[in-house]
Amino acid sequence: MTQSSLARSSAVMAGGTVVSRALGFVRASMLAAVIGATGLAADAFDVANTLPNLFYLLLAGGVLNAVLVPQITKAATHDDGGHEFVNRLLTISIAIIAAGTVLVTAAAPLLVRAFADFSDPRAVELATAFAFLCLPQMFFYGLYTVLGQVLNARAQFGAYMWAPALANVVMIAGLLVLLTGFPTQVGPGSWTPAMVWILSGTTTLGIVAQALVLIVPLRRGGFRFTPVWGFRGTGLGSASRVALWTFAALAVSQLGFVVTSRVLTRATQVLAHDNQVGAGKAAYSNAFLLFMLPHSLITLSLVTALFTRMSTAASAGRTAEVVADLGRGVRMPAVLLLPGMVFAVLFGQPAVRVLFPGNSVAETQAIAHVMIAMIVGILPFGWLYLVQRVYYAYEDARTPFLLQLVVTAIATAVNLFAFTVDARQAGVVVGVGQTLSNLVAAGLGFALLRRRLGPLALRSAVRLYARLAVAALVAGAVAWPLDRLLATRLPDTHLAALVEVVVGGGVFLAVALGLAHVMRVEEVGQLLEPVLRRLRRRPS
């Protein structure tokens, strides 16, 4: 894959992510209007709808992501182009996911009690009803990943990133039905079977559509799936070793999330008892949605394209190419993420109010504070994701497992501390733990990579980060007084919050990018060149 094709692939994936995330925010805002941004009913659905993601990741998600691309890339050199190998790998993967889905769906009542610390039996009953209808999503998440990774290994990147947009459209349709025909923001005891079926059913149907739509580009690309059973004689031994270590890492991660989920649902239960609003499970999930937007749009799109290149280079023993792509993965996202991090700290609260217009001020503050605690760790989060992919390119899942142990140990220690703080701040403490754990693990990951690959040639990245940090901090110093002036002069409305974000954020962005350009940050110059070229062409 050439530099230009990498840029095109990243752009196609970023475009799909933009549309999907935009629709995702519409969906999240509508969901908050239907069920509330905080409270027991909101947490009940959030716990239930999180379970299929968690168990899909535990059973197969990360295993498939780590195994499929390197193995399919390597299998392309086989005499048959890897068709038998890929069909065998897909057959085994789909069978395992299907069996796992049946088991976890049957265990829905036990899982709800494990992940939620509700003392209200109505909340437990509602969460269990949601879970029975949401847990079948696990199979279709797995199918989406299997088919998507085959597309990625064949350098067909677009559909995998665009398919979630379809899922959001289906879910939005279900929320429209609830908003127009049923009572909203009611307590756990007021949910009727029809309301439960519409919310959970359309959510699951969206994931079904997301998976099945990938069959179209696969068939157009000439791929035909034929079930092939058995392991022997296929060279899947290395894949099995990678899968085992990846499974272990995810098991550690999900055990840590049990603590996170119980801390946050307990906080919601305490707040509901005291008739207060704070950062519980649903508020944390909305904050995480905001946090993941820049990561998905920028880092994930780039690293997904780089992973295929690194897997090919690693398989051929071209270490210099892997190191070069590692450097690209560290440098390129920072051009937008570092200024974006400062922007989120400064304008996070009005931005949340714009994106969730139905929330109260207290709910807005709860989500914004958790999001800010997370967003300061957006760069280490991306570093760790990149470092893990470098190891997976070498079919080494043991080191990512060790890194995950570090992440989970630190995050869990902080989460246990969150049990002792004011329930309104529990989500913020959990967010801080996420940031700290990713920072430590990413630093350790780079150190271990240096031992394996030699010098990582990251000095240029350090210089880039320093210049971007200076530009962003100066821009913040200019924009923050303007934002405070607007906040004090404008009425406390959603329109005023939008003005704060557009005017204050616009000034921040202009100063940050302009100063970075003056400081000769090459990547910023490439971003601004089309605009500057048009300005130079204007007649005086």
Coordinates of C-alpha atoms in Angstrom, one line a residue, residues 517 525 528-540:
H517 CA 1.9 26.4 10.8
G525 CA 0.9 23.0 6.6
L528 CA -3.9 24.4 5.5
E529 CA -2.3 24.4 2.0
P530 CA -5.6 24.1 0.1
V531 CA -7.1 27.1 1.9
L532 CA -3.9 29.2 1.6
R533 CA -3.7 28.4 -2.1
R534 CA -7.2 29.7 -2.7
L535 CA -6.4 32.8 -0.7
R536 CA -3.3 33.5 -2.8
R537 CA -5.2 33.1 -6.0
R538 CA -7.8 35.8 -5.0
P539 CA -7.4 39.0 -6.9
S540 CA -6.4 41.9 -4.8

